[in-house]
Amino acid sequence: MNEEQRIASQQVNQPSTSNTKTEKDYSKYFERVITAPSLKEAKKRGKEEVKYHKDFAIPQEFKGMGEGRKFFIRTYGCQMNEHDSEVMAGIFMELGYDPTDKIEEADAVLLNTCAIRENAENKVFGELGYLMKYKRKNPEMLIGVCGCMSQEESVVNKILTTYQHVDMVFGTHNIHRLPHILKEAYMSKEMVVDVWSKEGDVLENLPKKRNGSIKAWVNIMYGCDKFCTYCIVPYTRGKERSRRPDEIIQEIRELAAHGYQEIMLLGQNVNAYGKDFTDINYRLGDLMDELRKIDIPRIRFTTSHPRDFDDHLIEVLAKGGNLVEHIHLPVQSGSNDVLKIMARKYTREHFFDLVRKIKEAIPNVALTTDIIVGYPNETEEQFQETIDLYREVGFESAFTYIYSPREGTPAAKMVDNVPQEVKKERLHRLNAVVEELSAEALKKYKDAEVEVLVEGTSKKRDDMLAGYTRRNKLVNFAGEKELIGHIVKVKVTDAKAYSLRGEFVEVVKRHEVEV
Ligand code: SAH
Ligand code: SF4
Ligand code: F3S
């Protein structure tokens, strides 16, 4: 049995991952057994060691399956999901498919979904309804739903009952099985449902078709064991599994050799990196210290959890070089009571302490965050504590959300006395503070010289170039298109509400300017 067959056979033999009750419920739609998800199973955290497979390859029998066919992938989720789409695009292309950006031309359409909030899910159901139109015109078109929503039994149930024009449903743990799933979908008249509730092993060498050649995403770990009470991710992404350092370092070296300028390290809780290694004592700080030595201009990471942010990591980040001075550090709330029922496992005081340590070590650091307002029973005072904390830390930007109950999470069962109107109003007030502080942070750059990685032309004006500074500030300036992909020095002339305007100075040799 070769490695691929072994992995494949493991997938078939995953009885503990499927929920027999769910299967029985679905049996009225299908005569055969389908592998449906179970959030209850997904919640379990086993002690079994993570296995690594280094020599993944698509079996010969599938090659050529996509000759003359086109694929289209729409991604709804976070950067992790975007990166999964790059892997699936890579698999499609190895099968011989060509990419298309027109759904109507596609022979296979995948919706790579996100389950984080209800509105993310509603968008997908809307799109699924819309896809019916294309399917009627081209009944041969295969429609697939994958990503985090597929991991929820209620979603799979809804698709089975209401969206019968869907051909394939698979989850986040078996995207490498795409060739098998496609083949089954071509051969079968029934919907192919293959979702594992339990995470698989760590697979290396999956093909990837990266979006762009300037910035690249690199997974350093998968899953999350934090179980914040509002969050669906630990159920949809499984337990924490870290990639081996040598694999990560090798991948980044290759990207550097191919001319990539910036790496974004990905994980749902990157500060837990290495916690699961049983043979080595190696954490995110150690990894960053190694990556610092790679000849690539910028390395970022997302997302940090304040709880696991250790002193060694701060010490390493303070060394600068290709480690940028921007940290995204979701705080979620400024109230100890709310943090407690969110199970964030830190207090407001601990958070301030962490911020103080980071600022002492990296004085010019830009901190950004995520905040949830309107948590069940959040009081006006508790909300005010969030606003106060935001100001006191001096965050430079934030993603802000109204709490959205996710089925299967503990928070979804909480009685909530905060009316939706109040939640909206709080979001509004918080956003005003976020905007105020973002504008203030930008103003400080007036007349300064900043280092910009030029990513392309400005969204609004084709004659302007756009890129980000090390501290993640968007800069627009006039310049030749040849500058795209280079790091340049720009003199800031104007600070707008969300971006900086400037004048091109010169192309930078690496790390001349530390902004
Ligand atoms: N792993 C990341 C979070 C990924 S989800 C972290 O811990 O930082 C991104 C953000 O979505 C979270 O930080 C949180 O602010 C928000 N979020 C998660 N679940 C949510 C929910 N049920 N309702 C509203 N916002 C939520
Ligand atoms: Fe969700 Fe919390 Fe894990 Fe982030 S750390 S993915 S918010 S459970
Ligand atoms: Fe969404 Fe899944 Fe990412 S729920 S935020 S796509 S991990």
XYZ file of C-alpha atoms and ligand atoms in Angstrom:
556
model
C 0.000 0.000 0.000
C 1.506 3.332 -0.924
C 1.189 6.373 1.320
C -1.778 7.809 -0.544
C -3.690 4.531 -0.435
C -2.891 4.212 3.235
C -4.206 7.695 3.937
C -7.250 6.965 1.793
C -7.966 3.720 3.590
C -7.723 5.491 6.929
C -10.345 7.864 5.723
C -12.693 5.082 4.855
C -12.051 3.456 8.213
C -13.136 6.266 10.409
C -16.163 4.775 12.110
C -15.770 6.914 15.202
C -16.045 10.046 13.128
C -19.497 9.463 11.743
C -22.637 9.775 13.707
C -24.864 6.776 13.256
C -27.932 8.643 14.408
C -27.354 11.307 11.808
C -26.838 8.678 9.157
C -30.134 7.088 10.065
C -31.851 10.465 9.822
C -30.481 10.950 6.364
C -31.196 7.439 5.175
C -34.547 8.489 3.774
C -32.684 10.555 1.210
C -30.044 7.955 0.374
C -29.846 4.252 0.279
C -26.121 4.200 0.801
C -24.192 5.328 3.837
C -22.907 8.855 3.788
C -20.310 10.368 6.076
C -22.130 13.206 7.778
C -20.709 15.519 10.415
C -21.407 15.584 14.114
C -20.517 18.586 16.264
C -20.606 16.345 19.318
C -17.902 14.136 17.851
C -15.978 17.183 16.688
C -15.809 18.462 20.232
C -13.816 15.455 21.452
C -10.105 15.852 21.908
C -8.294 12.521 21.770
C -4.833 11.852 23.106
C -3.645 10.122 19.954
C -0.500 11.524 18.415
C -0.654 13.474 15.195
C 0.793 11.623 12.226
C 2.697 13.402 9.506
C 2.645 12.366 5.866
C 5.367 13.882 3.784
C 4.874 12.287 0.417
C 1.314 13.037 -0.531
C 0.654 12.553 -4.230
C -2.459 12.411 -6.374
C -2.864 8.831 -7.636
C -2.235 8.300 -11.333
C -5.803 7.050 -11.916
C -7.168 10.562 -11.374
C -4.739 12.406 -13.600
C -6.337 13.836 -16.702
C -9.786 13.801 -15.090
C -10.069 17.541 -15.666
C -8.881 17.672 -19.294
C -11.084 20.141 -21.150
C -12.853 21.105 -17.935
C -12.807 24.291 -15.867
C -13.170 24.972 -12.141
C -14.346 27.942 -10.116
C -13.881 28.373 -6.351
C -15.566 31.051 -4.256
C -14.141 31.567 -0.766
C -16.155 33.024 2.105
C -13.918 32.601 5.115
C -10.715 33.660 6.805
C -7.186 33.492 5.441
C -7.019 29.841 6.429
C -9.983 29.205 4.180
C -8.406 31.269 1.399
C -5.330 29.140 1.685
C -7.408 25.936 1.577
C -8.857 27.268 -1.669
C -5.327 27.624 -2.995
C -4.701 23.975 -2.162
C -7.934 22.874 -3.844
C -7.080 24.986 -6.890
C -3.692 23.246 -6.932
C -5.383 19.850 -6.864
C -7.797 20.828 -9.643
C -4.880 21.931 -11.798
C -2.963 18.719 -11.183
C -6.062 16.888 -12.348
C -5.927 18.866 -15.589
C -8.682 21.414 -14.916
C -8.211 25.045 -15.958
C -9.250 27.900 -13.671
C -12.023 30.281 -14.705
C -13.387 33.382 -13.028
C -16.768 33.025 -14.747
C -19.124 30.679 -12.925
C -21.143 30.056 -16.089
C -18.069 28.592 -17.792
C -17.200 26.248 -14.952
C -17.664 22.487 -14.988
C -16.992 22.300 -11.262
C -17.971 25.030 -8.790
C -16.880 24.959 -5.157
C -18.173 27.206 -2.404
C -15.541 27.202 0.342
C -17.686 28.329 3.236
C -17.315 30.016 6.626
C -19.418 29.262 9.709
C -18.179 31.996 12.034
C -21.334 34.127 12.013
C -24.861 33.701 10.756
C -24.562 36.296 7.997
C -21.561 34.418 6.544
C -23.770 31.350 6.291
C -26.720 33.216 4.826
C -24.566 34.439 1.962
C -23.753 30.851 1.049
C -27.374 29.729 1.092
C -28.209 32.726 -1.101
C -25.509 31.750 -3.575
C -26.640 28.125 -3.580
C -30.121 29.227 -4.572
C -28.619 31.357 -7.312
C -26.484 28.488 -8.628
C -29.649 26.574 -9.461
C -29.954 28.845 -12.501
C -26.584 27.708 -13.852
C -27.294 24.099 -13.083
C -30.495 24.256 -15.112
C -28.570 25.615 -18.086
C -25.752 23.136 -17.652
C -26.880 20.007 -15.780
C -23.354 18.595 -16.111
C -21.994 21.304 -13.826
C -20.830 19.871 -10.498
C -21.625 22.030 -7.477
C -19.743 21.444 -4.254
C -19.972 22.885 -0.753
C -16.868 22.614 1.396
C -15.198 24.492 4.250
C -16.422 25.151 7.757
C -20.187 25.127 7.160
C -19.985 21.587 5.850
C -18.779 20.526 9.280
C -22.157 21.421 10.810
C -24.834 18.766 10.772
C -27.654 21.320 10.531
C -26.094 22.729 7.359
C -25.634 19.321 5.762
C -29.207 18.500 6.681
C -30.455 21.691 5.074
C -28.472 21.055 1.905
C -29.787 17.500 1.684
C -33.365 18.612 2.042
C -33.437 22.022 0.344
C -30.531 22.256 -2.076
C -30.668 18.993 -3.929
C -28.839 20.454 -6.929
C -25.654 20.270 -4.851
C -23.477 17.353 -5.977
C -20.766 17.238 -3.310
C -20.411 18.202 0.345
C -17.064 17.758 2.043
C -15.376 19.401 4.994
C -12.146 20.955 6.150
C -10.393 17.706 7.104
C -10.437 15.965 3.749
C -9.776 18.545 1.048
C -6.961 16.298 -0.188
C -9.695 13.783 -1.075
C -11.052 16.155 -3.714
C -10.058 13.856 -6.623
C -11.960 10.923 -5.084
C -14.964 13.096 -4.255
C -15.085 14.540 -7.784
C -14.853 11.102 -9.324
C -17.655 9.797 -7.155
C -19.792 12.825 -7.988
C -19.286 12.283 -11.731
C -20.310 8.652 -11.409
C -23.140 9.004 -8.935
C -26.529 10.585 -9.407
C -26.794 11.166 -5.684
C -25.223 13.857 -3.607
C -21.787 12.798 -2.365
C -21.456 13.701 1.312
C -18.046 13.036 2.810
C -17.440 15.076 5.946
C -15.200 13.908 8.768
C -15.939 15.182 12.217
C -12.533 14.266 13.475
C -9.411 15.936 12.172
C -7.068 13.951 9.962
C -3.297 13.811 10.034
C -0.984 16.594 8.887
C -0.332 16.237 5.179
C 2.649 17.879 3.563
C 3.314 18.492 -0.125
C -0.266 19.188 -1.108
C -0.316 21.039 -4.417
C -1.040 24.775 -4.231
C -2.037 27.366 -6.777
C -1.203 30.559 -4.937
C -3.105 33.784 -5.578
C -0.360 36.161 -6.532
C 3.395 36.103 -6.414
C 4.177 38.811 -3.842
C 2.587 37.639 -0.595
C 2.055 34.032 0.467
C 0.133 32.270 3.219
C 1.840 29.468 5.101
C 0.020 27.265 7.623
C 1.969 26.659 10.776
C -0.779 24.869 12.635
C -4.292 23.616 12.218
C -7.257 23.555 14.575
C -7.972 25.180 17.915
C -8.364 23.806 21.428
C -9.384 27.035 23.120
C -13.144 26.541 22.894
C -14.112 30.157 23.491
C -17.785 29.740 24.344
C -19.082 31.648 21.295
C -16.856 30.091 18.682
C -17.506 27.334 16.162
C -13.897 27.010 14.935
C -12.746 24.280 17.394
C -15.612 22.161 16.021
C -15.033 22.891 12.358
C -11.232 22.746 12.385
C -10.470 20.043 14.940
C -7.756 19.807 17.513
C -4.519 21.779 17.472
C -1.912 20.194 15.240
C 1.377 21.953 14.513
C 3.388 21.459 11.365
C 6.983 20.424 11.946
C 9.426 23.379 11.977
C 11.620 21.939 9.210
C 8.631 21.675 6.855
C 7.625 25.297 7.525
C 11.173 26.592 7.152
C 11.630 24.652 3.922
C 8.363 25.998 2.458
C 9.310 29.593 3.303
C 12.805 29.190 1.897
C 11.279 28.004 -1.358
C 8.855 30.916 -1.432
C 11.755 33.309 -0.822
C 13.680 31.690 -3.665
C 10.656 32.251 -5.918
C 10.725 35.950 -5.131
C 7.896 36.221 -2.600
C 8.317 39.317 -0.435
C 5.969 38.646 2.445
C 4.801 35.588 4.353
C 1.703 35.419 6.516
C 1.946 32.519 8.955
C -1.478 31.067 9.613
C -3.142 29.356 12.525
C -6.335 29.875 14.520
C -4.219 30.320 17.630
C -0.608 30.594 16.486
C 0.605 31.145 20.032
C -0.240 27.535 20.778
C 2.224 26.496 18.077
C 4.325 23.529 19.193
C 2.280 22.759 22.319
C 1.362 19.434 20.771
C 4.936 18.302 20.038
C 5.852 15.439 22.307
C 9.473 15.035 21.219
C 10.746 18.617 21.115
C 10.282 21.729 23.190
C 9.716 24.208 20.392
C 7.275 27.103 20.378
C 6.333 30.082 18.216
C 9.233 32.157 19.576
C 11.677 29.461 18.475
C 10.106 29.261 15.055
C 10.168 33.037 14.552
C 13.798 33.106 15.604
C 14.587 30.636 12.812
C 12.439 32.406 10.228
C 14.217 35.652 11.011
C 17.296 34.209 9.350
C 15.553 33.509 6.051
C 16.242 36.013 3.323
C 12.686 37.284 2.819
C 11.695 40.884 3.627
C 8.606 40.403 5.766
C 7.041 37.802 8.010
C 3.677 38.265 9.744
C 1.455 35.897 11.682
C -2.191 35.621 12.516
C -3.999 35.059 14.821
C -2.539 35.499 18.280
C -4.330 34.516 21.432
C -3.310 36.747 24.378
C -3.275 33.800 26.746
C -0.366 31.955 25.117
C 1.684 34.996 24.072
C 4.936 34.273 25.905
C 7.971 36.384 26.827
C 10.306 34.508 24.535
C 8.134 35.379 21.542
C 8.164 39.064 22.529
C 11.938 38.958 22.894
C 12.333 37.433 19.419
C 9.869 39.829 17.771
C 11.831 42.724 19.262
C 14.795 41.704 17.131
C 12.935 43.135 14.135
C 14.546 42.486 10.765
C 11.964 40.658 8.690
C 9.629 40.311 11.708
C 7.295 43.255 11.306
C 6.056 45.631 14.006
C 2.403 44.722 13.703
C 0.574 42.339 16.019
C -3.064 41.407 15.644
C -4.155 40.572 19.164
C -7.879 39.862 19.524
C -9.144 40.957 22.930
C -12.907 40.377 22.291
C -14.025 42.344 25.375
C -12.670 44.708 28.004
C -14.858 43.348 30.794
C -13.558 40.634 33.097
C -17.072 39.247 33.568
C -17.604 38.951 29.828
C -14.112 37.547 29.246
C -14.905 34.937 31.852
C -18.122 33.732 30.248
C -16.379 33.828 26.883
C -13.804 31.434 28.448
C -10.977 33.559 27.078
C -8.881 32.589 30.113
C -7.293 35.990 30.682
C -8.351 39.150 32.441
C -8.323 42.773 31.436
C -5.322 43.234 33.789
C -3.439 40.375 32.157
C -4.134 41.887 28.764
C -2.826 45.311 29.805
C 0.235 43.642 31.238
C 0.869 41.823 27.969
C 0.426 45.025 25.973
C 2.841 46.843 28.277
C 5.468 44.130 27.789
C 5.029 44.178 24.026
C 5.263 47.984 23.868
C 8.342 48.052 26.052
C 10.077 45.532 23.817
C 8.795 46.921 20.487
C 8.138 50.638 21.082
C 6.829 51.380 17.578
C 4.490 48.367 17.459
C 1.056 48.704 15.831
C -1.588 46.698 17.665
C -4.912 45.720 16.115
C -7.698 43.582 17.511
C -11.052 41.796 17.184
C -14.013 42.718 19.353
C -17.424 41.148 19.867
C -20.193 43.416 21.161
C -23.570 42.366 22.501
C -22.441 39.162 24.147
C -25.380 37.539 25.977
C -26.375 39.829 28.849
C -23.571 42.341 28.226
C -24.359 45.453 30.259
C -23.747 49.051 29.237
C -20.969 49.241 31.866
C -19.290 46.139 30.504
C -19.467 47.563 27.011
C -17.946 50.806 28.310
C -15.062 48.796 29.731
C -14.373 47.543 26.225
C -14.338 51.099 24.871
C -12.017 52.182 27.693
C -9.663 49.298 27.096
C -9.623 50.040 23.372
C -8.599 53.631 24.001
C -6.106 52.801 26.693
C -4.295 50.223 24.576
C -4.440 52.589 21.634
C -5.347 49.980 19.040
C -4.785 51.222 15.523
C -7.571 49.213 13.923
C -10.100 46.497 14.694
C -12.515 43.993 13.248
C -15.718 44.458 15.203
C -18.701 42.122 15.306
C -22.092 41.721 16.866
C -22.246 38.414 18.685
C -23.860 35.737 16.560
C -25.072 32.555 18.279
C -23.579 29.402 16.755
C -25.484 26.191 17.206
C -23.619 23.654 19.314
C -21.534 26.225 21.213
C -22.142 26.883 24.942
C -22.998 30.561 24.357
C -25.848 29.636 22.033
C -27.663 28.151 25.029
C -27.297 31.292 27.172
C -30.373 33.377 27.823
C -29.723 36.784 26.308
C -31.440 39.936 27.525
C -29.736 42.395 25.162
C -32.049 43.523 22.343
C -30.591 43.451 18.820
C -31.156 47.200 18.508
C -28.918 47.828 21.535
C -26.234 45.553 20.086
C -26.321 47.471 16.805
C -26.077 50.758 18.588
C -23.077 49.536 20.608
C -21.353 48.360 17.467
C -21.958 51.783 16.003
C -20.434 53.533 18.995
C -17.457 51.202 19.071
C -16.840 51.694 15.355
C -16.772 55.449 15.860
C -13.937 55.016 18.386
C -12.140 52.578 16.079
C -12.315 55.083 13.237
C -11.173 57.934 15.435
C -8.089 56.059 16.652
C -7.254 54.691 13.187
C -7.293 58.208 11.776
C -5.127 59.430 14.669
C -2.609 56.659 14.091
C -2.425 57.545 10.395
C -1.937 61.255 11.103
C 1.311 60.477 12.899
C 2.846 59.442 9.610
C 2.462 62.827 7.955
C 5.807 63.830 6.393
C 7.443 60.553 7.442
C 9.113 58.121 5.084
C 7.598 54.657 5.094
C 8.526 51.355 3.536
C 5.788 50.049 1.241
C 5.480 46.627 -0.351
C 3.813 47.540 -3.633
C 1.044 45.053 -4.319
C -0.656 46.528 -7.362
C -2.680 49.461 -8.531
C -5.034 51.259 -6.172
C -8.594 49.862 -6.062
C -10.048 53.287 -6.746
C -7.531 54.688 -9.211
C -5.706 52.706 -11.836
C -3.001 55.372 -12.153
C -1.996 55.004 -8.497
C -0.026 52.223 -6.860
C -0.974 50.715 -3.518
C 0.709 48.660 -0.836
C 1.156 48.192 2.882
C 3.806 49.304 5.346
C 5.383 46.934 7.828
C 2.824 48.186 10.352
C 0.010 47.359 7.959
C -0.930 50.852 6.813
C -2.347 51.160 3.324
C -0.405 53.655 1.203
C -1.364 55.017 -2.218
C 1.107 56.858 -4.406
C 1.828 57.610 -8.044
C 4.490 55.442 -9.649
C 5.453 53.169 -12.517
C 3.826 49.731 -12.669
C 7.303 48.186 -12.692
C 7.437 48.961 -8.978
C 4.783 46.313 -8.265
C 6.344 43.524 -6.226
C 9.089 45.774 -4.855
C 9.576 47.410 -1.506
C 9.867 51.159 -1.949
C 10.365 54.213 0.194
C 7.402 56.611 0.086
C 7.211 60.058 1.631
C 3.788 60.534 3.232
C 2.074 63.716 2.091
C -1.423 63.195 3.409
C -3.255 61.054 5.958
C -6.786 60.079 4.940
C -9.349 58.325 7.155
C -8.253 54.814 6.209
C -5.036 55.211 4.246
C -1.984 57.305 3.576
C -1.146 59.223 0.424
C 2.481 59.749 -0.537
C 5.206 60.326 -3.095
C 7.589 57.715 -4.369
C 11.168 58.253 -3.168
C 13.180 55.197 -4.189
C 13.314 51.437 -4.282
C 14.588 50.178 -0.933
C 17.326 47.764 -0.379
C 16.042 45.502 2.343
C 15.445 46.788 5.866
C 17.008 50.193 5.288
C 13.966 51.793 6.807
C 12.391 50.400 9.934
C 8.921 51.853 10.099
N -8.689 32.344 16.044
C -8.988 33.690 15.996
C -10.413 33.982 15.674
C -10.939 33.571 14.396
S -12.544 34.117 14.193
C -8.731 34.266 17.359
O -8.954 33.649 18.360
O -8.348 35.388 17.371
C -12.279 35.862 13.992
C -13.078 36.676 14.917
O -14.455 36.454 14.717
C -12.873 36.419 16.387
O -11.740 37.003 16.886
C -14.129 37.000 16.989
O -13.966 38.367 17.241
C -15.142 36.835 15.873
N -16.122 35.793 16.187
C -15.898 34.487 16.398
N -17.044 33.852 16.702
C -18.020 34.797 16.697
C -19.426 34.780 16.952
N -20.061 33.659 17.287
N -20.105 35.947 16.843
C -19.471 37.089 16.510
N -18.163 37.160 16.263
C -17.432 36.032 16.356
Fe -12.327 30.611 18.234
Fe -11.239 31.204 20.538
Fe -10.118 29.358 18.999
Fe -10.033 31.895 18.261
S -9.061 31.011 20.073
S -10.559 30.165 16.972
S -11.977 32.693 18.996
S -12.103 29.213 19.988
Fe -14.739 30.926 9.073
Fe -13.775 28.533 9.344
Fe -12.153 30.567 9.101
S -15.503 29.344 10.400
S -13.279 32.204 10.047
S -13.559 29.866 7.584
S -11.799 28.752 10.300
